[in-house]
Amino acid sequence: MSLRVDLPPTFADRLREASRQRALAGMWVCSGSPLMAEIVAGAGLDWLLIDAEHSPLGLESIQLQLQAAAAYPTTPVVRVPVNDKVVIKQYLDLGAQNMLVPMVNTAEDAEAAVAAMHYPPRGVRGVGSALARGARWNRVPDYLARASELVSLTVQIETVEAVENADAIVAVDGVDAVFVGPSDLAASMGLLGEQERPEVVAAVEGAITAAHKAGKPVGVNAFGEEARKRYLDAGVDFVLVDADVATVARTSEKFAAELCSGDSITRASY
């Protein structure tokens, strides 16, 4: 008899479980390293985001990172580079259960992402489960019939247009959660690199309100203690608090500043 397996809870499942307790805390994984993915996955965080939009990650790399993280209870989410049905199909097949789709600016964009996540008749996902890790090579019982229950979709609101359309975006059936990106939002407002400006914060909080009105969980990128506290106080359901590459960069800089400037190191004389 062949081995039968089931998949872990989705990100949407985790958010429902946590809804009355606390916001889920996660971290970006951008390095492309399966070892780094495993380190972050084993740290005790609730979730991690494997980023294929702004990182040099290919399909094989993402699959290796998902395999590395699978031994731990953290929930991996994968951000695809583009809202494209072929790309999303490939990510689902390699085993990414939880998708974050960037630059969703309209309800039509959200509907396209939803369609890409599901098999017909609900959507347009191509059928290749017998060949793919997503179904564990047909070891997940009734995968085709249950596939919609085994995946989750988070859409990203990160432009002025998206904020203006937030009510329509979050109302789309099949959007499980919303993630707000303050950096791109600031850029779209003509305030590149100024995501702490009051008008940017107000736009982020407007998207948070729209999501909660629709009963949808909402998260935000919140590096830094002040931003984290602000958005947690605003009631977000999940946050990203740092990135693997940023942690290494800032920590190594700290050591360099302490130990490699001027006479900071006293050499022993012999």
Short mmCIF file of N, CA and C in Angstrom, two decimals, residues 59-205:
data_model
loop_
_atom_site.label_atom_id
_atom_site.label_comp_id
_atom_site.label_asym_id
_atom_site.label_seq_id
_atom_site.Cartn_x
_atom_site.Cartn_y
_atom_site.Cartn_z
N LEU A 59 12.44 28.32 -9.28
CA LEU A 59 11.51 27.29 -8.82
C LEU A 59 12.21 26.24 -7.96
N GLU A 60 13.39 25.80 -8.40
CA GLU A 60 14.09 24.75 -7.65
C GLU A 60 14.50 25.26 -6.27
N SER A 61 14.95 26.52 -6.21
CA SER A 61 15.36 27.10 -4.94
C SER A 61 14.19 27.19 -3.97
N ILE A 62 13.04 27.62 -4.47
CA ILE A 62 11.87 27.73 -3.60
C ILE A 62 11.43 26.37 -3.09
N GLN A 63 11.45 25.37 -3.95
CA GLN A 63 11.07 24.03 -3.51
C GLN A 63 12.01 23.53 -2.42
N LEU A 64 13.32 23.77 -2.58
CA LEU A 64 14.28 23.36 -1.56
C LEU A 64 14.03 24.07 -0.23
N GLN A 65 13.68 25.34 -0.30
CA GLN A 65 13.41 26.08 0.94
C GLN A 65 12.14 25.59 1.62
N LEU A 66 11.12 25.27 0.83
CA LEU A 66 9.91 24.71 1.40
C LEU A 66 10.18 23.35 2.05
N GLN A 67 11.00 22.55 1.40
CA GLN A 67 11.36 21.25 1.98
C GLN A 67 12.13 21.42 3.29
N ALA A 68 13.02 22.42 3.33
CA ALA A 68 13.79 22.67 4.55
C ALA A 68 12.90 23.14 5.69
N ALA A 69 11.90 23.96 5.37
CA ALA A 69 11.01 24.49 6.40
C ALA A 69 9.96 23.49 6.86
N ALA A 70 9.73 22.45 6.07
CA ALA A 70 8.62 21.54 6.34
C ALA A 70 8.75 20.77 7.65
N ALA A 71 9.96 20.67 8.16
CA ALA A 71 10.16 19.92 9.40
C ALA A 71 9.74 20.70 10.64
N TYR A 72 9.35 21.96 10.46
CA TYR A 72 9.09 22.84 11.60
C TYR A 72 7.64 23.33 11.58
N PRO A 73 7.11 23.76 12.73
CA PRO A 73 5.69 24.14 12.78
C PRO A 73 5.37 25.51 12.20
N THR A 74 6.36 26.29 11.82
CA THR A 74 6.08 27.59 11.20
C THR A 74 5.40 27.40 9.85
N THR A 75 4.60 28.37 9.43
CA THR A 75 3.86 28.28 8.18
C THR A 75 4.56 29.10 7.10
N PRO A 76 5.03 28.47 6.02
CA PRO A 76 5.66 29.23 4.95
C PRO A 76 4.65 29.81 3.97
N VAL A 77 4.87 31.06 3.61
CA VAL A 77 4.10 31.73 2.56
C VAL A 77 5.11 32.10 1.47
N VAL A 78 4.71 31.98 0.22
CA VAL A 78 5.61 32.32 -0.90
C VAL A 78 5.02 33.51 -1.66
N ARG A 79 5.85 34.56 -1.83
CA ARG A 79 5.42 35.67 -2.66
C ARG A 79 5.90 35.43 -4.09
N VAL A 80 4.94 35.35 -4.99
CA VAL A 80 5.26 35.15 -6.40
C VAL A 80 5.73 36.47 -6.99
N PRO A 81 6.48 36.44 -8.10
CA PRO A 81 6.98 37.69 -8.67
C PRO A 81 5.92 38.50 -9.41
N VAL A 82 4.84 37.82 -9.85
CA VAL A 82 3.86 38.50 -10.69
C VAL A 82 2.53 37.75 -10.61
N ASN A 83 1.46 38.48 -10.80
CA ASN A 83 0.12 37.89 -10.79
C ASN A 83 -0.14 37.26 -12.16
N ASP A 84 0.34 36.03 -12.32
CA ASP A 84 0.27 35.34 -13.60
C ASP A 84 -0.16 33.89 -13.36
N LYS A 85 -1.14 33.43 -14.11
CA LYS A 85 -1.70 32.10 -13.84
C LYS A 85 -0.70 30.98 -14.08
N VAL A 86 0.22 31.16 -15.03
CA VAL A 86 1.22 30.11 -15.28
C VAL A 86 2.22 30.05 -14.12
N VAL A 87 2.69 31.20 -13.68
CA VAL A 87 3.64 31.24 -12.57
C VAL A 87 3.00 30.69 -11.30
N ILE A 88 1.79 31.11 -11.01
CA ILE A 88 1.11 30.64 -9.81
C ILE A 88 0.89 29.13 -9.87
N LYS A 89 0.52 28.61 -11.03
CA LYS A 89 0.36 27.16 -11.20
C LYS A 89 1.66 26.43 -10.85
N GLN A 90 2.78 26.93 -11.32
CA GLN A 90 4.05 26.28 -11.05
C GLN A 90 4.38 26.28 -9.56
N TYR A 91 4.12 27.41 -8.90
CA TYR A 91 4.40 27.50 -7.47
C TYR A 91 3.50 26.56 -6.67
N LEU A 92 2.22 26.48 -7.04
CA LEU A 92 1.33 25.55 -6.36
C LEU A 92 1.80 24.12 -6.54
N ASP A 93 2.21 23.78 -7.75
CA ASP A 93 2.63 22.41 -8.01
C ASP A 93 3.91 22.04 -7.27
N LEU A 94 4.81 23.00 -7.07
CA LEU A 94 6.05 22.65 -6.36
C LEU A 94 5.85 22.59 -4.85
N GLY A 95 4.62 22.90 -4.38
CA GLY A 95 4.31 22.70 -2.97
C GLY A 95 4.08 23.95 -2.16
N ALA A 96 3.96 25.10 -2.80
CA ALA A 96 3.62 26.32 -2.08
C ALA A 96 2.13 26.35 -1.84
N GLN A 97 1.71 26.07 -0.63
CA GLN A 97 0.28 26.09 -0.31
C GLN A 97 -0.26 27.50 -0.17
N ASN A 98 0.59 28.39 0.31
CA ASN A 98 0.15 29.73 0.71
C ASN A 98 0.83 30.77 -0.16
N MET A 99 0.04 31.51 -0.92
CA MET A 99 0.58 32.43 -1.90
C MET A 99 0.30 33.87 -1.51
N LEU A 100 1.32 34.71 -1.67
CA LEU A 100 1.15 36.15 -1.57
C LEU A 100 1.37 36.73 -2.97
N VAL A 101 0.36 37.40 -3.50
CA VAL A 101 0.42 37.96 -4.85
C VAL A 101 0.60 39.47 -4.74
N PRO A 102 1.68 40.03 -5.31
CA PRO A 102 1.94 41.46 -5.18
C PRO A 102 1.14 42.29 -6.18
N MET A 103 1.15 43.61 -5.93
CA MET A 103 0.61 44.60 -6.87
C MET A 103 -0.80 44.27 -7.35
N VAL A 104 -1.67 43.95 -6.40
CA VAL A 104 -3.08 43.75 -6.71
C VAL A 104 -3.76 45.11 -6.55
N ASN A 105 -4.11 45.72 -7.66
CA ASN A 105 -4.60 47.11 -7.64
C ASN A 105 -6.10 47.25 -7.81
N THR A 106 -6.76 46.20 -8.30
CA THR A 106 -8.20 46.26 -8.57
C THR A 106 -8.86 44.95 -8.18
N ALA A 107 -10.18 44.99 -8.13
CA ALA A 107 -10.92 43.75 -7.88
C ALA A 107 -10.66 42.74 -9.00
N GLU A 108 -10.48 43.22 -10.22
CA GLU A 108 -10.20 42.32 -11.34
C GLU A 108 -8.86 41.62 -11.15
N ASP A 109 -7.87 42.35 -10.64
CA ASP A 109 -6.58 41.72 -10.33
C ASP A 109 -6.76 40.62 -9.28
N ALA A 110 -7.54 40.91 -8.26
CA ALA A 110 -7.78 39.93 -7.20
C ALA A 110 -8.51 38.70 -7.75
N GLU A 111 -9.48 38.93 -8.60
CA GLU A 111 -10.23 37.82 -9.20
C GLU A 111 -9.32 36.95 -10.07
N ALA A 112 -8.38 37.56 -10.77
CA ALA A 112 -7.43 36.78 -11.58
C ALA A 112 -6.54 35.92 -10.70
N ALA A 113 -6.11 36.46 -9.57
CA ALA A 113 -5.30 35.68 -8.64
C ALA A 113 -6.08 34.52 -8.06
N VAL A 114 -7.33 34.76 -7.70
CA VAL A 114 -8.18 33.69 -7.17
C VAL A 114 -8.34 32.59 -8.21
N ALA A 115 -8.63 32.96 -9.46
CA ALA A 115 -8.82 31.97 -10.52
C ALA A 115 -7.57 31.12 -10.70
N ALA A 116 -6.39 31.74 -10.59
CA ALA A 116 -5.14 31.01 -10.77
C ALA A 116 -4.90 29.99 -9.66
N MET A 117 -5.52 30.20 -8.51
CA MET A 117 -5.30 29.33 -7.35
C MET A 117 -6.13 28.05 -7.39
N HIS A 118 -7.15 28.00 -8.25
CA HIS A 118 -8.13 26.92 -8.15
C HIS A 118 -8.32 26.21 -9.48
N TYR A 119 -8.62 24.92 -9.38
CA TYR A 119 -8.96 24.13 -10.56
C TYR A 119 -10.34 24.53 -11.09
N PRO A 120 -10.61 24.24 -12.38
CA PRO A 120 -11.96 24.43 -12.90
C PRO A 120 -12.95 23.56 -12.12
N PRO A 121 -14.20 23.99 -11.99
CA PRO A 121 -14.80 25.16 -12.66
C PRO A 121 -14.58 26.47 -11.93
N ARG A 122 -14.05 26.43 -10.70
CA ARG A 122 -13.88 27.68 -9.96
C ARG A 122 -12.80 28.55 -10.58
N GLY A 123 -11.74 27.93 -11.10
CA GLY A 123 -10.62 28.70 -11.59
C GLY A 123 -10.03 28.14 -12.86
N VAL A 124 -8.75 28.42 -13.08
CA VAL A 124 -8.11 28.05 -14.34
C VAL A 124 -6.80 27.28 -14.11
N ARG A 125 -6.55 26.82 -12.89
CA ARG A 125 -5.31 26.10 -12.60
C ARG A 125 -5.24 24.83 -13.45
N GLY A 126 -4.09 24.63 -14.09
CA GLY A 126 -3.90 23.42 -14.86
C GLY A 126 -3.67 22.21 -13.97
N VAL A 127 -4.04 21.04 -14.45
CA VAL A 127 -3.99 19.82 -13.65
C VAL A 127 -2.70 19.06 -13.93
N GLY A 128 -1.87 18.96 -12.89
CA GLY A 128 -0.64 18.18 -13.01
C GLY A 128 -0.23 17.59 -11.68
N SER A 129 -1.23 17.32 -10.83
CA SER A 129 -0.94 16.94 -9.45
C SER A 129 -0.19 15.62 -9.33
N ALA A 130 -0.39 14.71 -10.28
CA ALA A 130 0.29 13.42 -10.21
C ALA A 130 1.80 13.57 -10.35
N LEU A 131 2.22 14.69 -10.93
CA LEU A 131 3.64 14.92 -11.20
C LEU A 131 4.29 15.84 -10.19
N ALA A 132 3.55 16.30 -9.17
CA ALA A 132 4.00 17.46 -8.42
C ALA A 132 4.07 17.22 -6.92
N ARG A 133 4.99 17.95 -6.30
CA ARG A 133 5.12 17.91 -4.85
C ARG A 133 3.88 18.49 -4.17
N GLY A 134 3.17 19.42 -4.82
CA GLY A 134 2.00 20.02 -4.21
C GLY A 134 1.00 18.99 -3.72
N ALA A 135 0.82 17.92 -4.46
CA ALA A 135 -0.07 16.82 -4.07
C ALA A 135 0.71 15.65 -3.50
N ARG A 136 2.00 15.89 -3.25
CA ARG A 136 2.91 14.84 -2.79
C ARG A 136 2.82 13.63 -3.73
N TRP A 137 2.82 13.95 -5.02
CA TRP A 137 2.79 12.95 -6.08
C TRP A 137 1.61 11.99 -5.92
N ASN A 138 0.45 12.61 -5.67
CA ASN A 138 -0.83 11.90 -5.50
C ASN A 138 -0.88 11.06 -4.23
N ARG A 139 -0.09 11.41 -3.23
CA ARG A 139 -0.19 10.74 -1.93
C ARG A 139 -1.13 11.47 -0.98
N VAL A 140 -1.57 12.67 -1.34
CA VAL A 140 -2.58 13.37 -0.55
C VAL A 140 -3.95 12.86 -0.99
N PRO A 141 -4.71 12.26 -0.10
CA PRO A 141 -6.00 11.68 -0.51
C PRO A 141 -6.94 12.72 -1.11
N ASP A 142 -7.55 12.37 -2.23
CA ASP A 142 -8.56 13.22 -2.88
C ASP A 142 -8.06 14.64 -3.12
N TYR A 143 -6.80 14.76 -3.54
CA TYR A 143 -6.21 16.09 -3.67
C TYR A 143 -7.01 16.97 -4.63
N LEU A 144 -7.37 16.46 -5.78
CA LEU A 144 -8.05 17.29 -6.76
C LEU A 144 -9.37 17.82 -6.21
N ALA A 145 -10.11 16.99 -5.49
CA ALA A 145 -11.39 17.42 -4.94
C ALA A 145 -11.21 18.39 -3.78
N ARG A 146 -10.10 18.26 -3.05
CA ARG A 146 -9.90 19.05 -1.83
C ARG A 146 -8.92 20.20 -2.03
N ALA A 147 -8.39 20.38 -3.22
CA ALA A 147 -7.29 21.33 -3.42
C ALA A 147 -7.62 22.73 -2.95
N SER A 148 -8.86 23.18 -3.15
CA SER A 148 -9.22 24.54 -2.74
C SER A 148 -9.14 24.73 -1.23
N GLU A 149 -9.31 23.64 -0.47
CA GLU A 149 -9.21 23.72 0.99
C GLU A 149 -7.77 23.74 1.46
N LEU A 150 -6.85 23.36 0.59
CA LEU A 150 -5.46 23.13 0.98
C LEU A 150 -4.53 24.26 0.57
N VAL A 151 -5.10 25.35 0.03
CA VAL A 151 -4.29 26.50 -0.37
C VAL A 151 -4.91 27.77 0.20
N SER A 152 -4.11 28.82 0.30
CA SER A 152 -4.63 30.11 0.73
C SER A 152 -4.01 31.22 -0.11
N LEU A 153 -4.77 32.30 -0.27
CA LEU A 153 -4.33 33.43 -1.08
C LEU A 153 -4.37 34.71 -0.25
N THR A 154 -3.21 35.37 -0.20
CA THR A 154 -3.11 36.71 0.37
C THR A 154 -2.75 37.66 -0.77
N VAL A 155 -3.45 38.77 -0.87
CA VAL A 155 -3.15 39.74 -1.92
C VAL A 155 -2.52 40.98 -1.29
N GLN A 156 -1.67 41.62 -2.08
CA GLN A 156 -0.90 42.74 -1.55
C GLN A 156 -1.44 44.06 -2.08
N ILE A 157 -1.78 44.94 -1.14
CA ILE A 157 -2.20 46.31 -1.44
C ILE A 157 -1.00 47.21 -1.19
N GLU A 158 -0.51 47.85 -2.25
CA GLU A 158 0.74 48.61 -2.09
C GLU A 158 0.85 49.79 -3.06
N THR A 159 -0.29 50.28 -3.55
CA THR A 159 -0.29 51.47 -4.39
C THR A 159 -1.49 52.35 -4.01
N VAL A 160 -1.44 53.60 -4.45
CA VAL A 160 -2.57 54.50 -4.23
C VAL A 160 -3.83 53.91 -4.86
N GLU A 161 -3.70 53.38 -6.07
CA GLU A 161 -4.85 52.79 -6.75
C GLU A 161 -5.44 51.66 -5.93
N ALA A 162 -4.59 50.82 -5.36
CA ALA A 162 -5.07 49.69 -4.56
C ALA A 162 -5.79 50.17 -3.31
N VAL A 163 -5.26 51.19 -2.66
CA VAL A 163 -5.93 51.73 -1.47
C VAL A 163 -7.30 52.28 -1.84
N GLU A 164 -7.38 52.98 -2.97
CA GLU A 164 -8.66 53.51 -3.43
C GLU A 164 -9.66 52.40 -3.73
N ASN A 165 -9.16 51.24 -4.15
CA ASN A 165 -10.02 50.10 -4.50
C ASN A 165 -10.07 49.05 -3.41
N ALA A 166 -9.60 49.40 -2.22
CA ALA A 166 -9.45 48.40 -1.16
C ALA A 166 -10.77 47.70 -0.83
N ASP A 167 -11.85 48.44 -0.74
CA ASP A 167 -13.14 47.82 -0.40
C ASP A 167 -13.52 46.75 -1.42
N ALA A 168 -13.31 47.04 -2.70
CA ALA A 168 -13.66 46.08 -3.75
C ALA A 168 -12.71 44.90 -3.75
N ILE A 169 -11.42 45.14 -3.49
CA ILE A 169 -10.43 44.05 -3.49
C ILE A 169 -10.73 43.06 -2.37
N VAL A 170 -10.94 43.57 -1.17
CA VAL A 170 -11.12 42.66 -0.03
C VAL A 170 -12.45 41.93 -0.08
N ALA A 171 -13.39 42.44 -0.90
CA ALA A 171 -14.69 41.78 -1.02
C ALA A 171 -14.67 40.59 -1.96
N VAL A 172 -13.58 40.38 -2.69
CA VAL A 172 -13.51 39.30 -3.67
C VAL A 172 -13.50 37.95 -2.96
N ASP A 173 -14.42 37.08 -3.33
CA ASP A 173 -14.48 35.74 -2.76
C ASP A 173 -13.23 34.96 -3.17
N GLY A 174 -12.56 34.38 -2.20
CA GLY A 174 -11.34 33.63 -2.47
C GLY A 174 -10.09 34.35 -2.02
N VAL A 175 -10.21 35.63 -1.72
CA VAL A 175 -9.11 36.36 -1.07
C VAL A 175 -9.19 36.06 0.42
N ASP A 176 -8.18 35.35 0.92
CA ASP A 176 -8.21 34.93 2.32
C ASP A 176 -7.66 35.97 3.27
N ALA A 177 -6.72 36.79 2.78
CA ALA A 177 -6.10 37.80 3.63
C ALA A 177 -5.50 38.89 2.76
N VAL A 178 -5.16 40.01 3.39
CA VAL A 178 -4.60 41.17 2.71
C VAL A 178 -3.30 41.55 3.41
N PHE A 179 -2.30 41.89 2.60
CA PHE A 179 -1.03 42.35 3.14
C PHE A 179 -0.74 43.72 2.57
N VAL A 180 -0.43 44.68 3.43
CA VAL A 180 -0.19 46.05 3.00
C VAL A 180 1.31 46.31 2.99
N GLY A 181 1.80 46.89 1.87
CA GLY A 181 3.22 47.19 1.73
C GLY A 181 3.48 48.68 1.80
N PRO A 182 3.91 49.22 2.95
CA PRO A 182 4.11 50.67 3.08
C PRO A 182 5.18 51.24 2.16
N SER A 183 6.21 50.48 1.82
CA SER A 183 7.31 51.03 1.02
C SER A 183 6.86 51.36 -0.40
N ASP A 184 6.22 50.40 -1.08
CA ASP A 184 5.73 50.68 -2.43
C ASP A 184 4.58 51.67 -2.40
N LEU A 185 3.78 51.63 -1.35
CA LEU A 185 2.70 52.60 -1.23
C LEU A 185 3.26 54.01 -1.14
N ALA A 186 4.29 54.20 -0.32
CA ALA A 186 4.93 55.51 -0.23
C ALA A 186 5.47 55.95 -1.59
N ALA A 187 6.10 55.01 -2.30
CA ALA A 187 6.65 55.35 -3.62
C ALA A 187 5.55 55.78 -4.58
N SER A 188 4.41 55.10 -4.53
CA SER A 188 3.32 55.44 -5.44
C SER A 188 2.70 56.79 -5.09
N MET A 189 2.93 57.26 -3.88
CA MET A 189 2.44 58.56 -3.44
C MET A 189 3.45 59.66 -3.70
N GLY A 190 4.57 59.32 -4.36
CA GLY A 190 5.62 60.30 -4.60
C GLY A 190 6.50 60.54 -3.39
N LEU A 191 6.51 59.59 -2.46
CA LEU A 191 7.26 59.73 -1.21
C LEU A 191 8.21 58.56 -1.04
N LEU A 192 9.01 58.31 -2.06
CA LEU A 192 9.92 57.16 -2.06
C LEU A 192 10.80 57.17 -0.81
N GLY A 193 10.79 56.04 -0.09
CA GLY A 193 11.63 55.89 1.10
C GLY A 193 11.09 56.60 2.33
N GLU A 194 9.87 57.11 2.27
CA GLU A 194 9.32 57.88 3.39
C GLU A 194 8.04 57.24 3.92
N GLN A 195 8.11 55.94 4.18
CA GLN A 195 6.91 55.22 4.60
C GLN A 195 6.41 55.59 5.99
N GLU A 196 7.18 56.40 6.73
CA GLU A 196 6.73 56.83 8.05
C GLU A 196 5.98 58.16 7.99
N ARG A 197 5.87 58.75 6.81
CA ARG A 197 5.13 60.01 6.69
C ARG A 197 3.67 59.81 7.09
N PRO A 198 3.08 60.80 7.75
CA PRO A 198 1.69 60.63 8.24
C PRO A 198 0.70 60.24 7.16
N GLU A 199 0.85 60.80 5.94
CA GLU A 199 -0.11 60.48 4.89
C GLU A 199 0.01 59.03 4.42
N VAL A 200 1.24 58.47 4.49
CA VAL A 200 1.43 57.07 4.13
C VAL A 200 0.82 56.18 5.21
N VAL A 201 1.10 56.52 6.47
CA VAL A 201 0.53 55.76 7.58
C VAL A 201 -1.00 55.78 7.51
N ALA A 202 -1.55 56.93 7.19
CA ALA A 202 -3.02 57.04 7.08
C ALA A 202 -3.55 56.14 5.97
N ALA A 203 -2.84 56.05 4.84
CA ALA A 203 -3.27 55.18 3.75
C ALA A 203 -3.20 53.72 4.16
N VAL A 204 -2.13 53.33 4.87
CA VAL A 204 -2.01 51.96 5.37
C VAL A 204 -3.18 51.65 6.30
N GLU A 205 -3.45 52.56 7.21
CA GLU A 205 -4.53 52.33 8.17
C GLU A 205 -5.89 52.29 7.49
#
